[in-house]
Amino acid sequence: MRIAVTGTSGQLALSLGERAAAVAGVSVIRLGRPELDLLRPETVAPALAACGADIVVNAAAYTAVDRAESEPALAHAVNATGAQAVAAAAAGLGLPVIQISTDYVFDGTAPDPYAETAPTGPVSVYGASKLAGEGLVAAANPRHLIVRTAWVYSPFGGNFVSTMLRLAATRDTIQVVDDQLGNPTSALDLADGLVAAARRALYPGFSAWGIYHMAGSGAASWAGFAAQVLDESRRSGGPYATIEPIPGAQFVTAARRPTNSRLDTARAASVFGSGLPDWRLSVAAVVRRLAADSRAAAAEAAPGRI
Ligand SMILES: NC(=O)C1=CN([C@@H]2O[C@H](COP(=O)(O)OP(=O)(O)OC[C@H]3O[C@@H](n4cnc5c(N)ncnc54)[C@H](O)[C@@H]3O)[C@@H](O)[C@H]2O)C=CC1
């Protein structure tokens, strides 16, 4: 199975590449700018046609949630029109598409985890652009899986985990919001889930197209997530700071975030057998890996000093 994934250097594209390398018979081709640019829809079909994929994962996106508030047209162009171009090009090549979407399509007022059928109501430009993308993808390619995920981190690039570790290196205390709940999700676990979903989608006769929720098992507040990161960092010999929980009202950002964006992931677990691990285990694994990477980098920079 050859999986084409958009977003060459994105967290999810890199994670898919790494995880697929460990699975016999699965390969991942990462596609990105300039060959495939979601802002230039005419680039999408030729790039997909050239790579000979069996299925396409659209993981590329405009992901700067706060900046999107002042760049709504750009966010929409990438996350809605761009996603539509990927789905339509895949359809033209006879391929199914997996569109990655977000918990931020919900308004966050529900008391329980959101099922796929729950009413949407984004409270940010980013969430609205991703929701528009869902609709356009579904209309452009009947063989679509729309996979909503949440609070993604990985050993690659900037994310909440790397931010907490960076701040802990220079501060004793970090204030983190404690009244927004979600599902921290390792991009590596999500990659495993997507490989399982892609395999299933390619079975002859598969017909369960539609929306799925895939996220780490268990929920946390941002403050709880941060505390887990830093506890594990301390155990791994890395930086540590005390987390001071604060209400979201005290941490003003350009974009509003849903108060509760926990996702009910039962459908994906039952159709794809892709239940993701408990978020605490995956945070521990990523923090330990980052600590080992930074020890290796330090040893390489000063070989005589260990
Ligand atoms: N990071 C998170 O916390 C969450 C992410 N998601 C979704 O998961 C997916 C993967 O997210 P990440 O890997 O974390 O994102 P990321 O920000 O790490 O990577 C996004 C990638 O998209 C590429 N990209 C942006 N504009 C492009 C364009 N015009 N043409 C081609 N490529 C372009 C970027 O170069 C980058 O490689 C995205 O669809 C995102 O909306 C959903 C929920 C939470």
Short mmCIF file of C-alpha atoms and ligand atoms in Angstrom, two decimals:
data_model
loop_
_atom_site.label_atom_id
_atom_site.label_comp_id
_atom_site.label_asym_id
_atom_site.label_seq_id
_atom_site.Cartn_x
_atom_site.Cartn_y
_atom_site.Cartn_z
CA MET A 1 0.00 0.00 0.00
CA ARG A 2 1.41 3.36 -1.05
CA ILE A 3 0.09 6.32 0.92
CA ALA A 4 0.59 9.83 -0.43
CA VAL A 5 0.54 12.42 2.36
CA THR A 6 0.51 16.18 1.89
CA GLY A 7 2.62 18.45 4.09
CA THR A 8 6.25 17.39 3.66
CA SER A 9 7.58 18.62 7.00
CA GLY A 10 4.41 18.64 9.07
CA GLN A 11 4.19 16.66 12.32
CA LEU A 12 1.71 14.17 10.94
CA ALA A 13 3.41 13.71 7.56
CA LEU A 14 6.75 13.01 9.26
CA SER A 15 5.09 10.66 11.76
CA LEU A 16 3.34 8.74 8.98
CA GLY A 17 6.65 8.40 7.15
CA GLU A 18 8.36 7.06 10.27
CA ARG A 19 5.61 4.64 11.28
CA ALA A 20 5.01 3.30 7.78
CA ALA A 21 8.71 2.49 7.46
CA ALA A 22 8.19 -0.05 10.26
CA VAL A 23 5.26 -1.81 8.58
CA ALA A 24 5.92 -4.39 5.87
CA GLY A 25 4.22 -3.57 2.62
CA VAL A 26 3.41 0.06 3.48
CA SER A 27 5.21 3.07 2.06
CA VAL A 28 4.56 6.78 2.44
CA ILE A 29 5.32 9.46 -0.12
CA ARG A 30 5.38 12.97 1.38
CA LEU A 31 4.28 15.72 -1.00
CA GLY A 32 4.62 19.43 -0.44
CA ARG A 33 5.52 22.81 -1.79
CA PRO A 34 6.54 23.75 -4.40
CA GLU A 35 5.44 20.57 -6.27
CA LEU A 36 2.13 20.37 -4.41
CA ASP A 37 0.84 23.71 -3.14
CA LEU A 38 -2.68 23.87 -1.74
CA LEU A 39 -2.78 27.54 -2.72
CA ARG A 40 -2.18 26.50 -6.34
CA PRO A 41 -4.86 23.86 -6.92
CA GLU A 42 -3.54 23.15 -10.41
CA THR A 43 -0.39 21.62 -8.84
CA VAL A 44 -2.30 18.96 -6.89
CA ALA A 45 -3.43 16.46 -9.54
CA PRO A 46 -0.05 16.26 -11.35
CA ALA A 47 1.80 15.75 -8.06
CA LEU A 48 -0.59 12.99 -6.98
CA ALA A 49 -0.57 11.34 -10.41
CA ALA A 50 3.24 11.23 -10.45
CA CYS A 51 3.58 9.37 -7.16
CA GLY A 52 1.50 6.30 -7.91
CA ALA A 53 -0.33 6.18 -4.59
CA ASP A 54 -3.21 3.89 -3.58
CA ILE A 55 -4.71 6.41 -1.15
CA VAL A 56 -4.16 10.06 -0.24
CA VAL A 57 -3.95 11.62 3.23
CA ASN A 58 -4.41 15.39 3.26
CA ALA A 59 -2.46 16.39 6.38
CA ALA A 60 -1.25 19.76 5.06
CA ALA A 61 -3.10 22.68 6.55
CA TYR A 62 -2.94 26.25 7.73
CA THR A 63 -2.53 25.37 11.43
CA ALA A 64 -1.74 28.75 13.05
CA VAL A 65 -4.97 28.95 15.05
CA ASP A 66 -4.46 32.47 16.40
CA ARG A 67 -2.96 33.98 13.23
CA ALA A 68 -5.93 32.65 11.25
CA GLU A 69 -8.14 35.25 13.00
CA SER A 70 -6.34 37.97 11.02
CA GLU A 71 -5.81 35.88 7.85
CA PRO A 72 -9.23 34.28 7.30
CA ALA A 73 -8.98 34.25 3.50
CA LEU A 74 -5.62 32.47 3.59
CA ALA A 75 -6.83 29.93 6.18
CA HIS A 76 -9.90 29.24 4.05
CA ALA A 77 -7.86 28.96 0.85
CA VAL A 78 -5.59 26.29 2.35
CA ASN A 79 -7.99 24.43 4.65
CA ALA A 80 -11.15 24.52 2.55
CA THR A 81 -10.37 25.20 -1.14
CA GLY A 82 -7.00 23.43 -0.91
CA ALA A 83 -8.55 20.38 0.76
CA GLN A 84 -11.23 20.32 -1.93
CA ALA A 85 -8.49 20.29 -4.61
CA VAL A 86 -6.82 17.27 -2.99
CA ALA A 87 -10.10 15.36 -2.69
CA ALA A 88 -11.11 16.18 -6.28
CA ALA A 89 -7.69 15.24 -7.67
CA ALA A 90 -7.80 11.95 -5.74
CA ALA A 91 -11.27 11.25 -7.12
CA GLY A 92 -10.04 11.98 -10.63
CA LEU A 93 -7.33 9.35 -10.16
CA GLY A 94 -9.81 6.85 -8.68
CA LEU A 95 -8.27 7.13 -5.19
CA PRO A 96 -9.90 7.48 -1.78
CA VAL A 97 -8.90 10.44 0.37
CA ILE A 98 -8.39 10.79 4.12
CA GLN A 99 -8.92 14.39 5.16
CA ILE A 100 -7.50 15.34 8.57
CA SER A 101 -9.79 17.64 10.52
CA THR A 102 -10.04 18.96 14.03
CA ASP A 103 -11.90 19.01 17.34
CA TYR A 104 -12.12 22.80 16.82
CA VAL A 105 -15.14 22.25 14.54
CA PHE A 106 -17.11 22.04 17.83
CA ASP A 107 -18.14 24.94 20.05
CA GLY A 108 -17.07 23.12 23.21
CA THR A 109 -20.25 23.67 25.23
CA ALA A 110 -21.32 20.01 25.38
CA PRO A 111 -20.73 18.29 28.72
CA ASP A 112 -19.70 14.96 27.16
CA PRO A 113 -17.22 13.83 24.50
CA TYR A 114 -18.38 14.70 20.98
CA ALA A 115 -19.56 11.92 18.66
CA GLU A 116 -19.18 12.26 14.89
CA THR A 117 -22.89 13.04 14.60
CA ALA A 118 -22.83 15.91 17.12
CA PRO A 119 -23.72 19.36 15.77
CA THR A 120 -20.70 21.45 14.81
CA GLY A 121 -20.26 25.12 15.64
CA PRO A 122 -16.70 26.40 15.31
CA VAL A 123 -15.75 29.39 17.46
CA SER A 124 -12.59 30.30 15.51
CA VAL A 125 -11.62 31.09 11.92
CA TYR A 126 -9.37 28.01 11.90
CA GLY A 127 -12.23 25.77 13.05
CA ALA A 128 -14.60 27.27 10.49
CA SER A 129 -12.07 26.84 7.68
CA LYS A 130 -11.52 23.18 8.60
CA LEU A 131 -15.27 22.57 8.80
CA ALA A 132 -15.72 24.13 5.36
CA GLY A 133 -12.96 21.79 4.15
CA GLU A 134 -14.87 18.77 5.50
CA GLY A 135 -17.94 19.68 3.46
CA LEU A 136 -16.00 20.37 0.27
CA VAL A 137 -13.99 17.14 0.57
CA ALA A 138 -17.16 15.07 1.10
CA ALA A 139 -18.77 16.66 -1.96
CA ALA A 140 -15.65 16.25 -4.14
CA ASN A 141 -14.89 12.60 -3.42
CA PRO A 142 -17.49 10.05 -2.28
CA ARG A 143 -14.67 7.74 -1.11
CA HIS A 144 -13.59 9.95 1.78
CA LEU A 145 -12.70 9.47 5.42
CA ILE A 146 -12.74 12.68 7.42
CA VAL A 147 -10.63 12.02 10.50
CA ARG A 148 -10.97 14.60 13.26
CA THR A 149 -8.15 14.63 15.74
CA ALA A 150 -7.03 16.92 18.57
CA TRP A 151 -4.16 18.48 20.52
CA VAL A 152 -1.47 16.93 18.30
CA TYR A 153 2.17 16.74 19.43
CA SER A 154 5.16 14.73 18.24
CA PRO A 155 8.96 14.58 18.42
CA PHE A 156 8.99 16.78 15.31
CA GLY A 157 8.85 20.56 15.13
CA GLY A 158 7.04 23.00 17.39
CA ASN A 159 4.04 21.88 19.45
CA PHE A 160 2.67 22.11 23.00
CA VAL A 161 5.15 19.54 24.36
CA SER A 162 8.21 21.24 22.88
CA THR A 163 6.90 24.63 24.06
CA MET A 164 6.53 23.40 27.66
CA LEU A 165 10.04 21.91 27.63
CA ARG A 166 11.48 25.13 26.21
CA LEU A 167 9.73 27.30 28.81
CA ALA A 168 10.74 24.96 31.65
CA ALA A 169 14.39 25.43 30.72
CA THR A 170 14.23 29.10 31.74
CA ARG A 171 11.34 29.39 34.26
CA ASP A 172 10.46 27.93 37.64
CA THR A 173 6.71 28.32 37.14
CA ILE A 174 4.53 28.23 34.02
CA GLN A 175 0.91 29.38 34.00
CA VAL A 176 -1.28 27.03 31.94
CA VAL A 177 -5.03 27.04 31.28
CA ASP A 178 -6.90 24.48 33.38
CA ASP A 179 -10.53 24.86 32.27
CA GLN A 180 -10.32 23.60 28.67
CA LEU A 181 -10.49 19.84 28.17
CA GLY A 182 -9.33 17.77 25.22
CA ASN A 183 -7.49 14.64 24.11
CA PRO A 184 -3.71 15.03 23.76
CA THR A 185 -2.76 12.99 20.68
CA SER A 186 0.66 11.78 19.64
CA ALA A 187 1.06 12.18 15.87
CA LEU A 188 2.89 8.83 15.92
CA ASP A 189 -0.19 7.08 17.39
CA LEU A 190 -2.42 8.94 14.94
CA ALA A 191 -0.18 7.72 12.12
CA ASP A 192 -0.70 4.11 13.26
CA GLY A 193 -4.45 4.70 13.34
CA LEU A 194 -4.41 6.20 9.84
CA VAL A 195 -2.43 3.27 8.42
CA ALA A 196 -5.07 0.92 9.89
CA ALA A 197 -7.86 3.08 8.43
CA ALA A 198 -6.18 3.25 5.02
CA ARG A 199 -5.79 -0.54 4.89
CA ARG A 200 -9.44 -1.02 5.77
CA ALA A 201 -10.60 1.61 3.27
CA LEU A 202 -8.79 -0.25 0.50
CA TYR A 203 -10.50 -3.60 1.23
CA PRO A 204 -12.74 -4.53 -1.68
CA GLY A 205 -16.31 -3.56 -0.86
CA PHE A 206 -15.45 -1.14 1.97
CA SER A 207 -18.34 1.27 2.25
CA ALA A 208 -18.12 2.90 5.69
CA TRP A 209 -17.01 6.26 4.31
CA GLY A 210 -17.63 9.36 6.38
CA ILE A 211 -16.48 11.09 9.54
CA TYR A 212 -14.36 9.48 12.30
CA HIS A 213 -12.82 10.75 15.52
CA MET A 214 -9.27 9.56 16.28
CA ALA A 215 -7.44 10.94 19.32
CA GLY A 216 -5.45 9.82 22.34
CA SER A 217 -7.42 7.82 24.93
CA GLY A 218 -8.36 9.76 28.05
CA ALA A 219 -8.74 13.49 28.48
CA ALA A 220 -6.77 16.29 30.08
CA SER A 221 -6.77 20.01 30.61
CA TRP A 222 -3.87 21.96 29.11
CA ALA A 223 -2.48 22.30 32.65
CA GLY A 224 -2.78 18.54 33.26
CA PHE A 225 -1.11 17.87 29.90
CA ALA A 226 1.72 20.27 30.79
CA ALA A 227 2.21 18.71 34.24
CA GLN A 228 2.48 15.24 32.68
CA VAL A 229 5.08 16.53 30.18
CA LEU A 230 7.22 18.12 32.86
CA ASP A 231 6.94 15.23 35.35
CA GLU A 232 8.20 12.90 32.63
CA SER A 233 10.90 15.40 31.66
CA ARG A 234 12.16 15.48 35.25
CA ARG A 235 12.22 11.66 35.36
CA SER A 236 14.24 11.71 32.11
CA GLY A 237 16.76 14.23 33.48
CA GLY A 238 15.30 17.11 31.46
CA PRO A 239 13.99 20.55 32.49
CA TYR A 240 11.23 20.91 35.09
CA ALA A 241 8.94 23.74 36.20
CA THR A 242 5.86 23.92 38.41
CA ILE A 243 2.57 24.31 36.54
CA GLU A 244 0.30 27.02 37.89
CA PRO A 245 -3.26 26.31 36.67
CA ILE A 246 -5.16 29.40 35.48
CA PRO A 247 -8.62 29.93 33.97
CA GLY A 248 -8.78 30.44 30.20
CA ALA A 249 -10.22 33.90 30.80
CA GLN A 250 -6.80 34.94 32.14
CA PHE A 251 -4.91 33.74 29.06
CA VAL A 252 -6.09 35.96 26.24
CA THR A 253 -5.48 34.66 22.72
CA ALA A 254 -6.64 35.96 19.34
CA ALA A 255 -8.73 32.84 18.70
CA ARG A 256 -11.33 31.40 21.07
CA ARG A 257 -10.88 27.72 21.97
CA PRO A 258 -13.68 25.27 22.80
CA THR A 259 -14.03 24.63 26.55
CA ASN A 260 -14.66 20.92 26.07
CA SER A 261 -13.47 19.44 22.81
CA ARG A 262 -13.12 15.83 23.97
CA LEU A 263 -13.83 13.41 21.13
CA ASP A 264 -15.72 10.13 21.34
CA THR A 265 -13.49 7.76 19.36
CA ALA A 266 -15.59 4.57 19.58
CA ARG A 267 -16.55 4.51 15.88
CA ALA A 268 -12.95 4.51 14.59
CA ALA A 269 -11.96 1.92 17.20
CA SER A 270 -14.73 -0.41 16.09
CA VAL A 271 -14.46 0.06 12.29
CA PHE A 272 -10.66 0.26 11.98
CA GLY A 273 -9.54 -1.41 15.23
CA SER A 274 -7.54 1.76 15.76
CA GLY A 275 -8.04 2.71 19.41
CA LEU A 276 -5.13 5.01 20.29
CA PRO A 277 -3.13 4.43 23.51
CA ASP A 278 -3.69 6.30 26.77
CA TRP A 279 -2.37 9.83 26.25
CA ARG A 280 -0.12 9.65 29.34
CA LEU A 281 1.85 6.69 27.95
CA SER A 282 2.38 8.44 24.64
CA VAL A 283 3.44 11.73 26.26
CA ALA A 284 5.99 9.77 28.29
CA ALA A 285 7.36 8.09 25.15
CA VAL A 286 7.72 11.37 23.23
CA VAL A 287 9.30 13.25 26.16
CA ARG A 288 11.79 10.41 26.75
CA ARG A 289 12.67 10.43 23.05
CA LEU A 290 13.19 14.22 23.03
CA ALA A 291 15.37 13.95 26.15
CA ALA A 292 17.49 11.23 24.52
CA ASP A 293 17.77 13.31 21.33
CA SER A 294 18.91 16.35 23.26
CA ARG A 295 21.49 14.31 25.23
CA ALA A 296 22.80 12.90 21.94
CA ALA A 297 22.99 16.41 20.42
CA ALA A 298 24.88 17.70 23.48
CA ALA A 299 27.32 14.78 23.33
CA GLU A 300 27.92 15.43 19.65
CA ALA A 301 28.52 19.13 20.28
CA ALA A 302 31.02 18.45 23.10
CA PRO A 303 32.30 14.88 22.65
CA GLY A 304 35.06 15.10 25.26
CA ARG A 305 32.79 16.22 28.09
CA ILE A 306 30.96 12.98 28.89
N1 LIG B 1 -1.57 20.33 15.46
C1 LIG B 1 -2.73 20.11 16.10
O1 LIG B 1 -2.83 20.27 17.33
C2 LIG B 1 -3.93 19.63 15.34
C3 LIG B 1 -3.87 19.43 13.99
N2 LIG B 1 -4.99 19.01 13.31
C4 LIG B 1 -4.92 18.80 11.87
O2 LIG B 1 -4.00 17.73 11.67
C5 LIG B 1 -3.32 17.91 10.42
C6 LIG B 1 -1.83 17.76 10.64
O3 LIG B 1 -1.40 18.76 11.56
P1 LIG B 1 0.14 18.97 11.91
O4 LIG B 1 0.95 17.89 11.28
O5 LIG B 1 0.21 19.22 13.35
O6 LIG B 1 0.40 20.34 11.14
P2 LIG B 1 1.78 21.09 10.89
O7 LIG B 1 1.50 22.54 11.09
O8 LIG B 1 2.89 20.43 11.61
O9 LIG B 1 2.01 20.81 9.33
C7 LIG B 1 1.23 21.40 8.36
C8 LIG B 1 1.93 21.22 7.03
O10 LIG B 1 1.13 21.82 6.02
C9 LIG B 1 2.00 22.44 5.11
N3 LIG B 1 1.32 23.47 4.35
C10 LIG B 1 0.80 24.64 4.78
N4 LIG B 1 0.32 25.34 3.74
C11 LIG B 1 0.52 24.59 2.63
C12 LIG B 1 0.25 24.76 1.26
N5 LIG B 1 -0.31 25.89 0.79
N6 LIG B 1 0.56 23.78 0.39
C13 LIG B 1 1.16 22.65 0.82
N7 LIG B 1 1.47 22.42 2.11
C14 LIG B 1 1.15 23.38 3.01
C15 LIG B 1 3.11 23.03 5.98
O11 LIG B 1 4.26 23.31 5.24
C16 LIG B 1 3.32 21.88 6.97
O12 LIG B 1 4.26 20.95 6.45
C17 LIG B 1 -3.78 19.27 9.89
O13 LIG B 1 -4.81 19.04 8.95
C18 LIG B 1 -4.36 19.97 11.09
O14 LIG B 1 -5.38 20.89 10.73
C19 LIG B 1 -6.16 18.72 13.94
C20 LIG B 1 -6.27 18.92 15.29
C21 LIG B 1 -5.17 19.38 16.11
#
